[in-house]
C-alpha angles and dihedrals in degrees: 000000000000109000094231088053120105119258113249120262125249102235096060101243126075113241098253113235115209110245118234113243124230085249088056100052095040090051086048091046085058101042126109091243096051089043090050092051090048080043088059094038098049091039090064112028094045094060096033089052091052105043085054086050094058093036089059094042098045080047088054093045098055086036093059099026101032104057092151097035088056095042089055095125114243107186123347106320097339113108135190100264086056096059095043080046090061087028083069099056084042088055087045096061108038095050082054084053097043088050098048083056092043096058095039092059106036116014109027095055091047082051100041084060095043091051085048097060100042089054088051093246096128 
């Protein structure tokens, strides 16, 4: 038995779930609901996305064009390019974090019911 699969139930036969028809997902890709949930994704990751994008890039660019701009010592031997080097990772984190929150609050609760209705389950 594979270790992600379910464990069998105790009556012998699997409760049986109604499957969505075609019809079904196609009517809930074109609903309101479904349209709002797409609407607060794309609202947040688009921008977000772009603003790393540049952020990188702009990182890259001075990286590559302002040599002497990125080796201006900050503290000790530490220099400029050094800390928007780590400022990156950082980024990195805390736009994972900020999406993950993100998605808890707003998204996953507007998918989890309309997963729900469309497994029959309300």
């Amino acid at each position: 038995m594979a270790p992600d699969a379910p464990p069998p139930s105790k009556g012998g036969l699997e409760p049986t779930r109604s499957v969505p028809s075609i019809e079904e997902y196609v009517q809930v890709q074109q609903s309101a609901e479904f349209g709002e949930l797409r609407a607060a994704h794309r609202s947040f990751a688009f921008p977000l996305t772009i603003a790393f994008i540049t952020w990188y890039l702009v990182y890259v660019l001075l990286s590559n064009y302002a040599g002497g701009f990125m080796g201006t010592k900050v503290v000790g031997h530490i220099n400029i390019a050094l800390v928007l080097g780590l400022a990156q990772f950082l980024t990195t984190f805390l736009i994972a974090w900020w999406y993950s929150r993100h998605a808890a609050t707003k998204l996953d609760p507007r998918a989890d019911a309309i997963k729900s209705r469309m497994e029959g389950g309300a």
